[in-house]
Amino acid sequence: MEECPEGEIPKRFPKGTNFLQRNREFVCGWGAASINILVTFPLNKVIFRQMLHNLTIPAAARQIRSEGIVHLYRGVLPPLLQKSVSASIMFGMYDEAKKPFADSDLPVTLVKIIAAISAGSLESILAPFERIQTLLQHERYHTDLLNMKHTVVYLYKRHGLKEFYRGVTPILLRNGPSNACFFLIREQAMSALPECSTLTVSVLQTFAIGASTGAFCSTVFYPCNVVKVHLQRKIGGPFQSVTSAVKEIYLKRGSIRGFFRGVHLNYTRACLSWGITNTAYEGLKRLL
């Protein structure tokens, strides 16, 4: 079966298509995210401490260094599981959600937006992984929460299933719109640029598209992550509303700029992260 050109609405696979071909977008999304997480986790941890404590980059790095190498990858399992499955859903469901509209009269751009928001909303079921990652990365819980398994048992026994979804609202506000932004810009860029003559140029071009698109979207929606971390830093007690959290952060940090503390390093991480993800994704698609 011929591959659907970038940006077009894919048709449904005919009967008899093998499992791997039918689910290629899911598999490639999962593999690309796994590669990315293992490479960028230490940088992500520095950004997390900036979000949480309003620290500068050197101060956040010193704090992590003082905790020792044994804690550097503490908390990596939740994002490894969450991001790999999330990217699988992101790419796979985006592709699947467009198929029912293949023969419709709806504008292609509208179909892409509907598919991207649908995929992003579905990704939000993985919010517990982000919740656990926040707690494991927070130095306050280094002695109280031993690992992912212990955290899951602790939260469930003491506070129930609802506690895993603390902070889900900013995740929903982030996922759908950022997905739509990412796919629309990415596909436009990939279709506009000329076809590459060599593999090296192709890899560099794919990396650049993923890096610039991902960094832009990540920067625009960065305040959602700051609010999410603020909501998820607590265990137990009443759930704080997004509006209340925004007011609290603003009063504490004194300006709108406070919502972007750590954004410079986040931009750098997003460039690297989405560059790797996009390159790995396209490479896996070619292999499969």
PDB file of N, CA, C and O in Angstrom, residues 179-217:
ATOM      1  N   ASN A 179      -1.237  19.894  20.457  1.00  0.00           N
ATOM      2  CA  ASN A 179      -1.201  18.883  19.400  1.00  0.00           C
ATOM      3  C   ASN A 179      -1.586  19.480  18.054  1.00  0.00           C
ATOM      4  O   ASN A 179      -0.944  19.240  17.033  1.00  0.00           O
ATOM      5  N   ALA A 180      -2.682  20.259  18.049  1.00  0.00           N
ATOM      6  CA  ALA A 180      -3.148  20.889  16.813  1.00  0.00           C
ATOM      7  C   ALA A 180      -2.082  21.831  16.263  1.00  0.00           C
ATOM      8  O   ALA A 180      -1.791  21.829  15.057  1.00  0.00           O
ATOM      9  N   CYS A 181      -1.496  22.621  17.143  1.00  0.00           N
ATOM     10  CA  CYS A 181      -0.431  23.553  16.759  1.00  0.00           C
ATOM     11  C   CYS A 181       0.759  22.791  16.168  1.00  0.00           C
ATOM     12  O   CYS A 181       1.281  23.151  15.105  1.00  0.00           O
ATOM     13  N   PHE A 182       1.172  21.715  16.816  1.00  0.00           N
ATOM     14  CA  PHE A 182       2.331  20.935  16.382  1.00  0.00           C
ATOM     15  C   PHE A 182       2.113  20.306  15.009  1.00  0.00           C
ATOM     16  O   PHE A 182       2.946  20.461  14.104  1.00  0.00           O
ATOM     17  N   PHE A 183       1.008  19.598  14.843  1.00  0.00           N
ATOM     18  CA  PHE A 183       0.791  18.875  13.589  1.00  0.00           C
ATOM     19  C   PHE A 183       0.585  19.812  12.402  1.00  0.00           C
ATOM     20  O   PHE A 183       1.078  19.550  11.300  1.00  0.00           O
ATOM     21  N   LEU A 184      -0.146  20.901  12.608  1.00  0.00           N
ATOM     22  CA  LEU A 184      -0.387  21.832  11.506  1.00  0.00           C
ATOM     23  C   LEU A 184       0.912  22.474  11.025  1.00  0.00           C
ATOM     24  O   LEU A 184       1.175  22.536   9.821  1.00  0.00           O
ATOM     25  N   ILE A 185       1.732  22.941  11.970  1.00  0.00           N
ATOM     26  CA  ILE A 185       2.997  23.582  11.590  1.00  0.00           C
ATOM     27  C   ILE A 185       3.964  22.560  11.008  1.00  0.00           C
ATOM     28  O   ILE A 185       4.621  22.808   9.984  1.00  0.00           O
ATOM     29  N   ARG A 186       4.065  21.405  11.644  1.00  0.00           N
ATOM     30  CA  ARG A 186       4.990  20.358  11.194  1.00  0.00           C
ATOM     31  C   ARG A 186       4.678  19.907   9.769  1.00  0.00           C
ATOM     32  O   ARG A 186       5.575  19.813   8.922  1.00  0.00           O
ATOM     33  N   GLU A 187       3.419  19.618   9.495  1.00  0.00           N
ATOM     34  CA  GLU A 187       3.050  19.123   8.172  1.00  0.00           C
ATOM     35  C   GLU A 187       3.220  20.193   7.102  1.00  0.00           C
ATOM     36  O   GLU A 187       3.621  19.898   5.970  1.00  0.00           O
ATOM     37  N   GLN A 188       2.917  21.430   7.467  1.00  0.00           N
ATOM     38  CA  GLN A 188       3.107  22.524   6.515  1.00  0.00           C
ATOM     39  C   GLN A 188       4.579  22.678   6.163  1.00  0.00           C
ATOM     40  O   GLN A 188       4.942  22.862   4.988  1.00  0.00           O
ATOM     41  N   ALA A 189       5.438  22.590   7.169  1.00  0.00           N
ATOM     42  CA  ALA A 189       6.878  22.733   6.941  1.00  0.00           C
ATOM     43  C   ALA A 189       7.431  21.583   6.110  1.00  0.00           C
ATOM     44  O   ALA A 189       8.231  21.792   5.188  1.00  0.00           O
ATOM     45  N   MET A 190       7.000  20.357   6.409  1.00  0.00           N
ATOM     46  CA  MET A 190       7.522  19.192   5.702  1.00  0.00           C
ATOM     47  C   MET A 190       7.076  19.155   4.250  1.00  0.00           C
ATOM     48  O   MET A 190       7.799  18.656   3.380  1.00  0.00           O
ATOM     49  N   SER A 191       5.883  19.656   3.982  1.00  0.00           N
ATOM     50  CA  SER A 191       5.397  19.673   2.595  1.00  0.00           C
ATOM     51  C   SER A 191       5.972  20.852   1.803  1.00  0.00           C
ATOM     52  O   SER A 191       6.073  20.789   0.574  1.00  0.00           O
ATOM     53  N   ALA A 192       6.345  21.933   2.496  1.00  0.00           N
ATOM     54  CA  ALA A 192       6.843  23.135   1.814  1.00  0.00           C
ATOM     55  C   ALA A 192       8.311  23.021   1.418  1.00  0.00           C
ATOM     56  O   ALA A 192       8.733  23.582   0.402  1.00  0.00           O
ATOM     57  N   LEU A 193       9.097  22.287   2.220  1.00  0.00           N
ATOM     58  CA  LEU A 193      10.527  22.181   1.940  1.00  0.00           C
ATOM     59  C   LEU A 193      10.795  21.202   0.795  1.00  0.00           C
ATOM     60  O   LEU A 193      10.063  20.222   0.622  1.00  0.00           O
ATOM     61  N   PRO A 194      11.843  21.431   0.014  1.00  0.00           N
ATOM     62  CA  PRO A 194      12.151  20.544  -1.121  1.00  0.00           C
ATOM     63  C   PRO A 194      12.612  19.166  -0.662  1.00  0.00           C
ATOM     64  O   PRO A 194      13.102  19.009   0.460  1.00  0.00           O
ATOM     65  N   GLU A 195      12.464  18.194  -1.522  1.00  0.00           N
ATOM     66  CA  GLU A 195      12.887  16.832  -1.201  1.00  0.00           C
ATOM     67  C   GLU A 195      14.408  16.777  -1.120  1.00  0.00           C
ATOM     68  O   GLU A 195      15.115  17.365  -1.949  1.00  0.00           O
ATOM     69  N   CYS A 196      14.914  16.071  -0.095  1.00  0.00           N
ATOM     70  CA  CYS A 196      16.359  16.033   0.151  1.00  0.00           C
ATOM     71  C   CYS A 196      17.052  15.044  -0.782  1.00  0.00           C
ATOM     72  O   CYS A 196      16.506  13.980  -1.098  1.00  0.00           O
ATOM     73  N   SER A 197      18.277  15.377  -1.176  1.00  0.00           N
ATOM     74  CA  SER A 197      19.028  14.535  -2.098  1.00  0.00           C
ATOM     75  C   SER A 197      19.851  13.464  -1.387  1.00  0.00           C
ATOM     76  O   SER A 197      20.187  12.439  -1.971  1.00  0.00           O
ATOM     77  N   THR A 198      20.196  13.699  -0.098  1.00  0.00           N
ATOM     78  CA  THR A 198      21.001  12.732   0.655  1.00  0.00           C
ATOM     79  C   THR A 198      20.346  12.446   2.005  1.00  0.00           C
ATOM     80  O   THR A 198      19.537  13.236   2.499  1.00  0.00           O
ATOM     81  N   LEU A 199      20.741  11.317   2.587  1.00  0.00           N
ATOM     82  CA  LEU A 199      20.193  10.917   3.888  1.00  0.00           C
ATOM     83  C   LEU A 199      20.589  11.916   4.970  1.00  0.00           C
ATOM     84  O   LEU A 199      19.784  12.256   5.837  1.00  0.00           O
ATOM     85  N   THR A 200      21.817  12.399   4.932  1.00  0.00           N
ATOM     86  CA  THR A 200      22.289  13.346   5.946  1.00  0.00           C
ATOM     87  C   THR A 200      21.461  14.619   5.946  1.00  0.00           C
ATOM     88  O   THR A 200      21.037  15.105   7.001  1.00  0.00           O
ATOM     89  N   VAL A 201      21.228  15.158   4.763  1.00  0.00           N
ATOM     90  CA  VAL A 201      20.421  16.376   4.644  1.00  0.00           C
ATOM     91  C   VAL A 201      18.990  16.124   5.107  1.00  0.00           C
ATOM     92  O   VAL A 201      18.380  16.953   5.778  1.00  0.00           O
ATOM     93  N   SER A 202      18.462  14.944   4.772  1.00  0.00           N
ATOM     94  CA  SER A 202      17.100  14.575   5.176  1.00  0.00           C
ATOM     95  C   SER A 202      16.972  14.510   6.692  1.00  0.00           C
ATOM     96  O   SER A 202      15.997  15.016   7.268  1.00  0.00           O
ATOM     97  N   VAL A 203      17.970  13.910   7.346  1.00  0.00           N
ATOM     98  CA  VAL A 203      17.955  13.800   8.806  1.00  0.00           C
ATOM     99  C   VAL A 203      18.041  15.181   9.446  1.00  0.00           C
ATOM    100  O   VAL A 203      17.304  15.497  10.388  1.00  0.00           O
ATOM    101  N   LEU A 204      18.935  16.019   8.944  1.00  0.00           N
ATOM    102  CA  LEU A 204      19.090  17.373   9.488  1.00  0.00           C
ATOM    103  C   LEU A 204      17.814  18.199   9.298  1.00  0.00           C
ATOM    104  O   LEU A 204      17.401  18.939  10.189  1.00  0.00           O
ATOM    105  N   GLN A 205      17.182  18.045   8.138  1.00  0.00           N
ATOM    106  CA  GLN A 205      15.953  18.785   7.856  1.00  0.00           C
ATOM    107  C   GLN A 205      14.826  18.319   8.770  1.00  0.00           C
ATOM    108  O   GLN A 205      14.082  19.135   9.323  1.00  0.00           O
ATOM    109  N   THR A 206      14.706  17.001   8.939  1.00  0.00           N
ATOM    110  CA  THR A 206      13.670  16.444   9.813  1.00  0.00           C
ATOM    111  C   THR A 206      13.886  16.876  11.254  1.00  0.00           C
ATOM    112  O   THR A 206      12.931  17.218  11.959  1.00  0.00           O
ATOM    113  N   PHE A 207      15.141  16.874  11.690  1.00  0.00           N
ATOM    114  CA  PHE A 207      15.469  17.321  13.046  1.00  0.00           C
ATOM    115  C   PHE A 207      15.100  18.782  13.228  1.00  0.00           C
ATOM    116  O   PHE A 207      14.503  19.174  14.244  1.00  0.00           O
ATOM    117  N   ALA A 208      15.457  19.625  12.256  1.00  0.00           N
ATOM    118  CA  ALA A 208      15.196  21.063  12.344  1.00  0.00           C
ATOM    119  C   ALA A 208      13.697  21.359  12.406  1.00  0.00           C
ATOM    120  O   ALA A 208      13.253  22.217  13.176  1.00  0.00           O
ATOM    121  N   ILE A 209      12.905  20.645  11.615  1.00  0.00           N
ATOM    122  CA  ILE A 209      11.453  20.849  11.612  1.00  0.00           C
ATOM    123  C   ILE A 209      10.858  20.455  12.961  1.00  0.00           C
ATOM    124  O   ILE A 209      10.071  21.196  13.558  1.00  0.00           O
ATOM    125  N   GLY A 210      11.256  19.293  13.462  1.00  0.00           N
ATOM    126  CA  GLY A 210      10.754  18.842  14.757  1.00  0.00           C
ATOM    127  C   GLY A 210      11.193  19.766  15.882  1.00  0.00           C
ATOM    128  O   GLY A 210      10.402  20.102  16.765  1.00  0.00           O
ATOM    129  N   ALA A 211      12.450  20.187  15.837  1.00  0.00           N
ATOM    130  CA  ALA A 211      13.002  21.046  16.893  1.00  0.00           C
ATOM    131  C   ALA A 211      12.303  22.399  16.948  1.00  0.00           C
ATOM    132  O   ALA A 211      11.872  22.849  18.016  1.00  0.00           O
ATOM    133  N   SER A 212      12.173  23.059  15.804  1.00  0.00           N
ATOM    134  CA  SER A 212      11.576  24.397  15.779  1.00  0.00           C
ATOM    135  C   SER A 212      10.084  24.354  16.101  1.00  0.00           C
ATOM    136  O   SER A 212       9.581  25.189  16.857  1.00  0.00           O
ATOM    137  N   THR A 213       9.387  23.362  15.559  1.00  0.00           N
ATOM    138  CA  THR A 213       7.943  23.252  15.810  1.00  0.00           C
ATOM    139  C   THR A 213       7.668  22.899  17.262  1.00  0.00           C
ATOM    140  O   THR A 213       6.826  23.525  17.920  1.00  0.00           O
ATOM    141  N   GLY A 214       8.368  21.900  17.771  1.00  0.00           N
ATOM    142  CA  GLY A 214       8.174  21.484  19.155  1.00  0.00           C
ATOM    143  C   GLY A 214       8.536  22.567  20.148  1.00  0.00           C
ATOM    144  O   GLY A 214       7.846  22.776  21.143  1.00  0.00           O
ATOM    145  N   ALA A 215       9.626  23.276  19.884  1.00  0.00           N
ATOM    146  CA  ALA A 215      10.062  24.349  20.787  1.00  0.00           C
ATOM    147  C   ALA A 215       9.044  25.486  20.816  1.00  0.00           C
ATOM    148  O   ALA A 215       8.750  26.043  21.879  1.00  0.00           O
ATOM    149  N   PHE A 216       8.507  25.830  19.661  1.00  0.00           N
ATOM    150  CA  PHE A 216       7.506  26.895  19.591  1.00  0.00           C
ATOM    151  C   PHE A 216       6.255  26.514  20.389  1.00  0.00           C
ATOM    152  O   PHE A 216       5.771  27.293  21.231  1.00  0.00           O
ATOM    153  N   CYS A 217       5.721  25.328  20.141  1.00  0.00           N
ATOM    154  CA  CYS A 217       4.503  24.883  20.837  1.00  0.00           C
ATOM    155  C   CYS A 217       4.743  24.743  22.338  1.00  0.00           C
ATOM    156  O   CYS A 217       3.890  25.121  23.154  1.00  0.00           O
TER     157      CYS A 217
END
